[in-house]
Amino acid sequence: MIELRNAGKMYRQGAREIYALRDVSLVIKKGEFLSIMGPSGSGKSTLLNLIGGLDQPTSGEIFIDSTPLHGISDNELTLIRRRNVGFVFQFFNLLPLLTAAENVGLPLLLDGESFSLVKPKAESILRKVGLGERIDHRPEQLSGGEMQRVAIARAIIGNPAVLLADEPTGNLDSHTSEEIFLLLKSLNEQGQTIVMVTHDPKAAAYGTRIVTLKDGTTSQDISIGGEES
Amino acid sequence: MSIKFAILGILAERDLHGYELKSSFDEKVGEFWSLNYGQIYSTLDRLEKEELVTHDRHVQDKRPDRKIFSITPQGREELEKWLSTPLNKVRALRDEFFVKLVFMDKSSPVPILELIEKQKVLYLKHMNRLTSRKVALKKKSGSLDDLTTELLIDAGLLHAEAAIKWLGLCELKIRAAFESNPPLRRI
């Protein structure tokens, strides 16, 4: 479970105080697929960065499974992030010289595991995301949709408490996007908690809950959970 | 209009009685379009007068006779012609929301902006339901009938998306209009 209590993020520009996010309180339950929606400048990426421990709030509190993500050192934050959070970005962020399996195994390699142990894990996750035939391919040999699948596999190899996705299909055509969303949906049905930020209502509609942001604060909280409402 | 062609299309596959025709209609397009028996039978009557459909009477024990409807060669020709013709008349905007906009309170933007917000939430919920249906459909191995259902769902999603984008634009323009041109106070 992730909990934000009156979380805010303020920047100073000279004497002016600019709030990217103000007073957001939000509980994200285990197993939820939360879509955060809002126009650019509404604070969605700031919110995602706070939930993912890429940044700390200037006010309020954030907890991930009761561990605080606020008021701690950058090193502590990095450690919590590596253990608890998987990221998927719009531009895939794969290392071009590594194969799909090496890219996927990277988080575990950074934790000091040996590649002989990591490789079978990476291969099994690649099969899970439908890339059993692409294990030894490098990013340049893959399509956009396949690269995003590799990025998703990399994000979940460490069994993160939450998978965070920032406009994961912003760079893909609509048919390929749909396949990525169906993959995320099936991971969610297997229990993976997902938080996705998007400006696209088609993408947000895959969530079991949609929170909309406006001017740095939550404006609507729509719980749906699938079927008729 | 196209109830006529939906019925011709169903009868082009096989002969059916009225009840079966309604079930087949519901199964194929019921998600988007609901018809009652009255509409089905009155359309069938009209199609018979136009000689596009004909019927056979099946005698049943202790029950009224049953009419089995079938498409005539003329009906098939009419259907083929319709299927190969694109739509010339693009559907006009006749959303009730548009009418509300016309009659909105001109002295303050607040009520209409609140309405826009509520309307957007309803469209989002609608998109969420359609998406759930699509996800469920994709889990089954797809027949061609499933594909047409999926494509209709896609159309529904795109229409709702357009509505949400349009409402967003309404919001921005109404805000801007009231900021640059505050309503005159009546004396």
PDB file of N, CA, C and O in Angstrom, chain A residues 53-117:
ATOM      1  N   GLY A  53       9.823   7.696  -5.440  1.00  0.00           N
ATOM      2  CA  GLY A  53      11.041   8.002  -4.715  1.00  0.00           C
ATOM      3  C   GLY A  53      12.141   8.584  -5.591  1.00  0.00           C
ATOM      4  O   GLY A  53      13.322   8.457  -5.282  1.00  0.00           O
ATOM      5  N   LEU A  54      11.764   9.215  -6.692  1.00  0.00           N
ATOM      6  CA  LEU A  54      12.766   9.901  -7.518  1.00  0.00           C
ATOM      7  C   LEU A  54      12.987  11.304  -6.971  1.00  0.00           C
ATOM      8  O   LEU A  54      13.924  11.997  -7.347  1.00  0.00           O
ATOM      9  N   ASP A  55      12.070  11.726  -6.113  1.00  0.00           N
ATOM     10  CA  ASP A  55      12.105  13.080  -5.589  1.00  0.00           C
ATOM     11  C   ASP A  55      11.395  13.040  -4.228  1.00  0.00           C
ATOM     12  O   ASP A  55      10.635  12.115  -3.964  1.00  0.00           O
ATOM     13  N   GLN A  56      11.673  14.038  -3.380  1.00  0.00           N
ATOM     14  CA  GLN A  56      11.001  14.060  -2.082  1.00  0.00           C
ATOM     15  C   GLN A  56      10.075  15.261  -1.980  1.00  0.00           C
ATOM     16  O   GLN A  56      10.334  16.304  -2.580  1.00  0.00           O
ATOM     17  N   PRO A  57       8.974  15.108  -1.211  1.00  0.00           N
ATOM     18  CA  PRO A  57       8.035  16.221  -1.087  1.00  0.00           C
ATOM     19  C   PRO A  57       8.645  17.340  -0.226  1.00  0.00           C
ATOM     20  O   PRO A  57       9.511  17.085   0.601  1.00  0.00           O
ATOM     21  N   THR A  58       8.212  18.579  -0.452  1.00  0.00           N
ATOM     22  CA  THR A  58       8.650  19.684   0.400  1.00  0.00           C
ATOM     23  C   THR A  58       7.712  19.857   1.588  1.00  0.00           C
ATOM     24  O   THR A  58       7.997  20.586   2.518  1.00  0.00           O
ATOM     25  N   SER A  59       6.527  19.189   1.514  1.00  0.00           N
ATOM     26  CA  SER A  59       5.637  19.159   2.677  1.00  0.00           C
ATOM     27  C   SER A  59       4.847  17.861   2.640  1.00  0.00           C
ATOM     28  O   SER A  59       4.711  17.240   1.592  1.00  0.00           O
ATOM     29  N   GLY A  60       4.358  17.431   3.782  1.00  0.00           N
ATOM     30  CA  GLY A  60       3.561  16.213   3.843  1.00  0.00           C
ATOM     31  C   GLY A  60       4.400  14.947   3.898  1.00  0.00           C
ATOM     32  O   GLY A  60       5.627  15.008   4.010  1.00  0.00           O
ATOM     33  N   GLU A  61       3.699  13.809   3.842  1.00  0.00           N
ATOM     34  CA  GLU A  61       4.372  12.520   4.026  1.00  0.00           C
ATOM     35  C   GLU A  61       3.981  11.520   2.954  1.00  0.00           C
ATOM     36  O   GLU A  61       2.877  11.588   2.416  1.00  0.00           O
ATOM     37  N   ILE A  62       4.912  10.583   2.679  1.00  0.00           N
ATOM     38  CA  ILE A  62       4.617   9.501   1.740  1.00  0.00           C
ATOM     39  C   ILE A  62       5.156   8.191   2.310  1.00  0.00           C
ATOM     40  O   ILE A  62       6.292   8.143   2.785  1.00  0.00           O
ATOM     41  N   PHE A  63       4.344   7.145   2.262  1.00  0.00           N
ATOM     42  CA  PHE A  63       4.784   5.839   2.742  1.00  0.00           C
ATOM     43  C   PHE A  63       4.553   4.786   1.672  1.00  0.00           C
ATOM     44  O   PHE A  63       3.537   4.807   0.980  1.00  0.00           O
ATOM     45  N   ILE A  64       5.519   3.884   1.537  1.00  0.00           N
ATOM     46  CA  ILE A  64       5.311   2.737   0.666  1.00  0.00           C
ATOM     47  C   ILE A  64       5.461   1.504   1.551  1.00  0.00           C
ATOM     48  O   ILE A  64       6.503   1.290   2.146  1.00  0.00           O
ATOM     49  N   ASP A  65       4.361   0.752   1.720  1.00  0.00           N
ATOM     50  CA  ASP A  65       4.317  -0.353   2.688  1.00  0.00           C
ATOM     51  C   ASP A  65       4.884   0.080   4.046  1.00  0.00           C
ATOM     52  O   ASP A  65       5.768  -0.583   4.595  1.00  0.00           O
ATOM     53  N   SER A  66       4.408   1.165   4.552  1.00  0.00           N
ATOM     54  CA  SER A  66       4.789   1.780   5.846  1.00  0.00           C
ATOM     55  C   SER A  66       6.209   2.329   5.932  1.00  0.00           C
ATOM     56  O   SER A  66       6.611   2.870   6.958  1.00  0.00           O
ATOM     57  N   THR A  67       7.016   2.192   4.865  1.00  0.00           N
ATOM     58  CA  THR A  67       8.349   2.788   4.883  1.00  0.00           C
ATOM     59  C   THR A  67       8.244   4.234   4.392  1.00  0.00           C
ATOM     60  O   THR A  67       7.691   4.468   3.319  1.00  0.00           O
ATOM     61  N   PRO A  68       8.743   5.210   5.171  1.00  0.00           N
ATOM     62  CA  PRO A  68       8.627   6.599   4.719  1.00  0.00           C
ATOM     63  C   PRO A  68       9.553   6.896   3.524  1.00  0.00           C
ATOM     64  O   PRO A  68      10.672   6.380   3.451  1.00  0.00           O
ATOM     65  N   LEU A  69       9.041   7.685   2.591  1.00  0.00           N
ATOM     66  CA  LEU A  69       9.830   8.118   1.430  1.00  0.00           C
ATOM     67  C   LEU A  69      10.172   9.603   1.570  1.00  0.00           C
ATOM     68  O   LEU A  69      10.586  10.239   0.618  1.00  0.00           O
ATOM     69  N   HIS A  70       9.928  10.160   2.741  1.00  0.00           N
ATOM     70  CA  HIS A  70      10.194  11.575   2.954  1.00  0.00           C
ATOM     71  C   HIS A  70      11.161  11.726   4.125  1.00  0.00           C
ATOM     72  O   HIS A  70      11.231  10.840   4.991  1.00  0.00           O
ATOM     73  N   GLY A  71      11.892  12.815   4.141  1.00  0.00           N
ATOM     74  CA  GLY A  71      12.775  13.102   5.260  1.00  0.00           C
ATOM     75  C   GLY A  71      13.887  12.081   5.443  1.00  0.00           C
ATOM     76  O   GLY A  71      14.320  11.828   6.560  1.00  0.00           O
ATOM     77  N   ILE A  72      14.338  11.449   4.360  1.00  0.00           N
ATOM     78  CA  ILE A  72      15.443  10.497   4.462  1.00  0.00           C
ATOM     79  C   ILE A  72      16.556  10.922   3.511  1.00  0.00           C
ATOM     80  O   ILE A  72      16.362  11.821   2.685  1.00  0.00           O
ATOM     81  N   SER A  73      17.731  10.288   3.625  1.00  0.00           N
ATOM     82  CA  SER A  73      18.843  10.691   2.765  1.00  0.00           C
ATOM     83  C   SER A  73      18.633  10.154   1.347  1.00  0.00           C
ATOM     84  O   SER A  73      17.859   9.219   1.126  1.00  0.00           O
ATOM     85  N   ASP A  74      19.329  10.763   0.401  1.00  0.00           N
ATOM     86  CA  ASP A  74      19.205  10.324  -0.986  1.00  0.00           C
ATOM     87  C   ASP A  74      19.621   8.866  -1.153  1.00  0.00           C
ATOM     88  O   ASP A  74      19.038   8.131  -1.950  1.00  0.00           O
ATOM     89  N   ASN A  75      20.645   8.451  -0.407  1.00  0.00           N
ATOM     90  CA  ASN A  75      21.091   7.057  -0.511  1.00  0.00           C
ATOM     91  C   ASN A  75      20.021   6.083  -0.033  1.00  0.00           C
ATOM     92  O   ASN A  75      19.767   5.062  -0.666  1.00  0.00           O
ATOM     93  N   GLU A  76      19.389   6.449   1.089  1.00  0.00           N
ATOM     94  CA  GLU A  76      18.303   5.597   1.596  1.00  0.00           C
ATOM     95  C   GLU A  76      17.162   5.531   0.576  1.00  0.00           C
ATOM     96  O   GLU A  76      16.606   4.467   0.317  1.00  0.00           O
ATOM     97  N   LEU A  77      16.850   6.686   0.012  1.00  0.00           N
ATOM     98  CA  LEU A  77      15.757   6.758  -0.952  1.00  0.00           C
ATOM     99  C   LEU A  77      16.060   5.870  -2.165  1.00  0.00           C
ATOM    100  O   LEU A  77      15.199   5.134  -2.651  1.00  0.00           O
ATOM    101  N   THR A  78      17.317   5.939  -2.641  1.00  0.00           N
ATOM    102  CA  THR A  78      17.721   5.128  -3.791  1.00  0.00           C
ATOM    103  C   THR A  78      17.539   3.643  -3.492  1.00  0.00           C
ATOM    104  O   THR A  78      17.043   2.879  -4.328  1.00  0.00           O
ATOM    105  N   LEU A  79      17.915   3.259  -2.298  1.00  0.00           N
ATOM    106  CA  LEU A  79      17.813   1.852  -1.918  1.00  0.00           C
ATOM    107  C   LEU A  79      16.355   1.397  -1.889  1.00  0.00           C
ATOM    108  O   LEU A  79      16.002   0.351  -2.438  1.00  0.00           O
ATOM    109  N   ILE A  80      15.490   2.210  -1.277  1.00  0.00           N
ATOM    110  CA  ILE A  80      14.058   1.874  -1.197  1.00  0.00           C
ATOM    111  C   ILE A  80      13.465   1.785  -2.602  1.00  0.00           C
ATOM    112  O   ILE A  80      12.705   0.879  -2.918  1.00  0.00           O
ATOM    113  N   ARG A  81      13.889   2.736  -3.430  1.00  0.00           N
ATOM    114  CA  ARG A  81      13.375   2.770  -4.793  1.00  0.00           C
ATOM    115  C   ARG A  81      13.760   1.490  -5.545  1.00  0.00           C
ATOM    116  O   ARG A  81      12.936   0.872  -6.209  1.00  0.00           O
ATOM    117  N   ARG A  82      15.041   1.115  -5.408  1.00  0.00           N
ATOM    118  CA  ARG A  82      15.503  -0.074  -6.135  1.00  0.00           C
ATOM    119  C   ARG A  82      14.789  -1.336  -5.690  1.00  0.00           C
ATOM    120  O   ARG A  82      14.546  -2.245  -6.481  1.00  0.00           O
ATOM    121  N   ARG A  83      14.426  -1.406  -4.422  1.00  0.00           N
ATOM    122  CA  ARG A  83      13.783  -2.617  -3.899  1.00  0.00           C
ATOM    123  C   ARG A  83      12.276  -2.645  -4.166  1.00  0.00           C
ATOM    124  O   ARG A  83      11.684  -3.709  -4.228  1.00  0.00           O
ATOM    125  N   ASN A  84      11.655  -1.464  -4.286  1.00  0.00           N
ATOM    126  CA  ASN A  84      10.184  -1.426  -4.251  1.00  0.00           C
ATOM    127  C   ASN A  84       9.489  -0.948  -5.524  1.00  0.00           C
ATOM    128  O   ASN A  84       8.292  -1.131  -5.654  1.00  0.00           O
ATOM    129  N   VAL A  85      10.244  -0.314  -6.393  1.00  0.00           N
ATOM    130  CA  VAL A  85       9.569   0.371  -7.488  1.00  0.00           C
ATOM    131  C   VAL A  85      10.135  -0.058  -8.842  1.00  0.00           C
ATOM    132  O   VAL A  85      11.349  -0.151  -9.009  1.00  0.00           O
ATOM    133  N   GLY A  86       9.255  -0.341  -9.786  1.00  0.00           N
ATOM    134  CA  GLY A  86       9.665  -0.581 -11.165  1.00  0.00           C
ATOM    135  C   GLY A  86       9.170   0.559 -12.025  1.00  0.00           C
ATOM    136  O   GLY A  86       8.040   1.021 -11.858  1.00  0.00           O
ATOM    137  N   PHE A  87      10.020   1.036 -12.943  1.00  0.00           N
ATOM    138  CA  PHE A  87       9.627   2.177 -13.785  1.00  0.00           C
ATOM    139  C   PHE A  87       9.515   1.781 -15.255  1.00  0.00           C
ATOM    140  O   PHE A  87      10.354   1.045 -15.760  1.00  0.00           O
ATOM    141  N   VAL A  88       8.500   2.340 -15.910  1.00  0.00           N
ATOM    142  CA  VAL A  88       8.407   2.228 -17.369  1.00  0.00           C
ATOM    143  C   VAL A  88       8.201   3.640 -17.900  1.00  0.00           C
ATOM    144  O   VAL A  88       7.315   4.354 -17.435  1.00  0.00           O
ATOM    145  N   PHE A  89       9.047   4.036 -18.858  1.00  0.00           N
ATOM    146  CA  PHE A  89       8.976   5.399 -19.382  1.00  0.00           C
ATOM    147  C   PHE A  89       8.500   5.416 -20.834  1.00  0.00           C
ATOM    148  O   PHE A  89       8.491   4.391 -21.512  1.00  0.00           O
ATOM    149  N   GLN A  90       8.204   6.606 -21.292  1.00  0.00           N
ATOM    150  CA  GLN A  90       7.753   6.770 -22.676  1.00  0.00           C
ATOM    151  C   GLN A  90       8.818   6.332 -23.681  1.00  0.00           C
ATOM    152  O   GLN A  90       8.520   5.729 -24.701  1.00  0.00           O
ATOM    153  N   PHE A  91      10.083   6.641 -23.380  1.00  0.00           N
ATOM    154  CA  PHE A  91      11.135   6.358 -24.365  1.00  0.00           C
ATOM    155  C   PHE A  91      11.960   5.118 -24.017  1.00  0.00           C
ATOM    156  O   PHE A  91      13.146   5.040 -24.304  1.00  0.00           O
ATOM    157  N   PHE A  92      11.344   4.155 -23.361  1.00  0.00           N
ATOM    158  CA  PHE A  92      11.886   2.812 -23.099  1.00  0.00           C
ATOM    159  C   PHE A  92      13.166   2.801 -22.258  1.00  0.00           C
ATOM    160  O   PHE A  92      13.333   1.962 -21.397  1.00  0.00           O
ATOM    161  N   ASN A  93      14.125   3.724 -22.543  1.00  0.00           N
ATOM    162  CA  ASN A  93      15.392   3.808 -21.793  1.00  0.00           C
ATOM    163  C   ASN A  93      16.123   2.467 -21.672  1.00  0.00           C
ATOM    164  O   ASN A  93      16.523   2.068 -20.587  1.00  0.00           O
ATOM    165  N   LEU A  94      16.306   1.771 -22.810  1.00  0.00           N
ATOM    166  CA  LEU A  94      17.089   0.530 -22.795  1.00  0.00           C
ATOM    167  C   LEU A  94      18.536   0.855 -23.151  1.00  0.00           C
ATOM    168  O   LEU A  94      18.811   1.831 -23.851  1.00  0.00           O
ATOM    169  N   LEU A  95      19.460   0.037 -22.666  1.00  0.00           N
ATOM    170  CA  LEU A  95      20.859   0.248 -23.028  1.00  0.00           C
ATOM    171  C   LEU A  95      21.124  -0.416 -24.379  1.00  0.00           C
ATOM    172  O   LEU A  95      20.910  -1.618 -24.539  1.00  0.00           O
ATOM    173  N   PRO A  96      21.600   0.366 -25.360  1.00  0.00           N
ATOM    174  CA  PRO A  96      21.656  -0.119 -26.738  1.00  0.00           C
ATOM    175  C   PRO A  96      22.647  -1.268 -26.975  1.00  0.00           C
ATOM    176  O   PRO A  96      22.457  -2.066 -27.888  1.00  0.00           O
ATOM    177  N   LEU A  97      23.670  -1.374 -26.156  1.00  0.00           N
ATOM    178  CA  LEU A  97      24.676  -2.400 -26.415  1.00  0.00           C
ATOM    179  C   LEU A  97      24.336  -3.739 -25.760  1.00  0.00           C
ATOM    180  O   LEU A  97      24.985  -4.741 -26.008  1.00  0.00           O
ATOM    181  N   LEU A  98      23.310  -3.735 -24.897  1.00  0.00           N
ATOM    182  CA  LEU A  98      22.952  -4.970 -24.202  1.00  0.00           C
ATOM    183  C   LEU A  98      21.813  -5.699 -24.913  1.00  0.00           C
ATOM    184  O   LEU A  98      20.982  -5.073 -25.565  1.00  0.00           O
ATOM    185  N   THR A  99      21.786  -7.025 -24.765  1.00  0.00           N
ATOM    186  CA  THR A  99      20.675  -7.797 -25.331  1.00  0.00           C
ATOM    187  C   THR A  99      19.437  -7.585 -24.462  1.00  0.00           C
ATOM    188  O   THR A  99      19.518  -7.032 -23.362  1.00  0.00           O
ATOM    189  N   ALA A 100      18.292  -8.083 -24.986  1.00  0.00           N
ATOM    190  CA  ALA A 100      17.041  -7.973 -24.228  1.00  0.00           C
ATOM    191  C   ALA A 100      17.210  -8.602 -22.843  1.00  0.00           C
ATOM    192  O   ALA A 100      16.869  -7.991 -21.826  1.00  0.00           O
ATOM    193  N   ALA A 101      17.782  -9.814 -22.788  1.00  0.00           N
ATOM    194  CA  ALA A 101      17.936 -10.501 -21.496  1.00  0.00           C
ATOM    195  C   ALA A 101      18.855  -9.718 -20.556  1.00  0.00           C
ATOM    196  O   ALA A 101      18.591  -9.632 -19.353  1.00  0.00           O
ATOM    197  N   GLU A 102      19.913  -9.134 -21.116  1.00  0.00           N
ATOM    198  CA  GLU A 102      20.843  -8.358 -20.277  1.00  0.00           C
ATOM    199  C   GLU A 102      20.175  -7.085 -19.736  1.00  0.00           C
ATOM    200  O   GLU A 102      20.341  -6.723 -18.571  1.00  0.00           O
ATOM    201  N   ASN A 103      19.409  -6.422 -20.609  1.00  0.00           N
ATOM    202  CA  ASN A 103      18.673  -5.238 -20.157  1.00  0.00           C
ATOM    203  C   ASN A 103      17.709  -5.589 -19.026  1.00  0.00           C
ATOM    204  O   ASN A 103      17.625  -4.868 -18.025  1.00  0.00           O
ATOM    205  N   VAL A 104      16.990  -6.703 -19.217  1.00  0.00           N
ATOM    206  CA  VAL A 104      15.995  -7.108 -18.221  1.00  0.00           C
ATOM    207  C   VAL A 104      16.675  -7.476 -16.906  1.00  0.00           C
ATOM    208  O   VAL A 104      16.181  -7.172 -15.816  1.00  0.00           O
ATOM    209  N   GLY A 105      17.844  -8.122 -16.997  1.00  0.00           N
ATOM    210  CA  GLY A 105      18.524  -8.586 -15.784  1.00  0.00           C
ATOM    211  C   GLY A 105      19.290  -7.498 -15.058  1.00  0.00           C
ATOM    212  O   GLY A 105      19.723  -7.683 -13.917  1.00  0.00           O
ATOM    213  N   LEU A 106      19.426  -6.336 -15.707  1.00  0.00           N
ATOM    214  CA  LEU A 106      20.277  -5.273 -15.173  1.00  0.00           C
ATOM    215  C   LEU A 106      20.011  -4.912 -13.703  1.00  0.00           C
ATOM    216  O   LEU A 106      20.959  -4.815 -12.916  1.00  0.00           O
ATOM    217  N   PRO A 107      18.744  -4.742 -13.309  1.00  0.00           N
ATOM    218  CA  PRO A 107      18.511  -4.364 -11.898  1.00  0.00           C
ATOM    219  C   PRO A 107      19.094  -5.395 -10.924  1.00  0.00           C
ATOM    220  O   PRO A 107      19.639  -5.018  -9.882  1.00  0.00           O
ATOM    221  N   LEU A 108      19.019  -6.683 -11.277  1.00  0.00           N
ATOM    222  CA  LEU A 108      19.547  -7.714 -10.376  1.00  0.00           C
ATOM    223  C   LEU A 108      21.077  -7.738 -10.431  1.00  0.00           C
ATOM    224  O   LEU A 108      21.744  -7.962  -9.420  1.00  0.00           O
ATOM    225  N   LEU A 109      21.634  -7.476 -11.632  1.00  0.00           N
ATOM    226  CA  LEU A 109      23.098  -7.424 -11.760  1.00  0.00           C
ATOM    227  C   LEU A 109      23.657  -6.292 -10.900  1.00  0.00           C
ATOM    228  O   LEU A 109      24.689  -6.438 -10.252  1.00  0.00           O
ATOM    229  N   LEU A 110      22.920  -5.157 -10.903  1.00  0.00           N
ATOM    230  CA  LEU A 110      23.360  -4.011 -10.086  1.00  0.00           C
ATOM    231  C   LEU A 110      23.291  -4.350  -8.600  1.00  0.00           C
ATOM    232  O   LEU A 110      24.022  -3.786  -7.792  1.00  0.00           O
ATOM    233  N   ASP A 111      22.413  -5.288  -8.249  1.00  0.00           N
ATOM    234  CA  ASP A 111      22.323  -5.711  -6.852  1.00  0.00           C
ATOM    235  C   ASP A 111      23.382  -6.754  -6.517  1.00  0.00           C
ATOM    236  O   ASP A 111      23.396  -7.292  -5.411  1.00  0.00           O
ATOM    237  N   GLY A 112      24.229  -7.082  -7.506  1.00  0.00           N
ATOM    238  CA  GLY A 112      25.354  -7.971  -7.231  1.00  0.00           C
ATOM    239  C   GLY A 112      25.118  -9.437  -7.539  1.00  0.00           C
ATOM    240  O   GLY A 112      25.964 -10.280  -7.254  1.00  0.00           O
ATOM    241  N   GLU A 113      23.962  -9.753  -8.157  1.00  0.00           N
ATOM    242  CA  GLU A 113      23.758 -11.156  -8.528  1.00  0.00           C
ATOM    243  C   GLU A 113      24.569 -11.491  -9.774  1.00  0.00           C
ATOM    244  O   GLU A 113      24.850 -10.621 -10.595  1.00  0.00           O
ATOM    245  N   SER A 114      24.937 -12.771  -9.945  1.00  0.00           N
ATOM    246  CA  SER A 114      25.751 -13.132 -11.110  1.00  0.00           C
ATOM    247  C   SER A 114      24.845 -13.391 -12.316  1.00  0.00           C
ATOM    248  O   SER A 114      23.693 -13.806 -12.171  1.00  0.00           O
ATOM    249  N   PHE A 115      25.397 -13.131 -13.507  1.00  0.00           N
ATOM    250  CA  PHE A 115      24.570 -13.244 -14.708  1.00  0.00           C
ATOM    251  C   PHE A 115      24.078 -14.669 -14.930  1.00  0.00           C
ATOM    252  O   PHE A 115      23.010 -14.877 -15.487  1.00  0.00           O
ATOM    253  N   SER A 116      24.864 -15.662 -14.485  1.00  0.00           N
ATOM    254  CA  SER A 116      24.418 -17.048 -14.680  1.00  0.00           C
ATOM    255  C   SER A 116      23.119 -17.324 -13.903  1.00  0.00           C
ATOM    256  O   SER A 116      22.292 -18.119 -14.334  1.00  0.00           O
ATOM    257  N   LEU A 117      22.947 -16.630 -12.774  1.00  0.00           N
ATOM    258  CA  LEU A 117      21.698 -16.788 -12.017  1.00  0.00           C
ATOM    259  C   LEU A 117      20.588 -15.906 -12.579  1.00  0.00           C
ATOM    260  O   LEU A 117      19.414 -16.268 -12.581  1.00  0.00           O
TER     261      LEU A 117
END
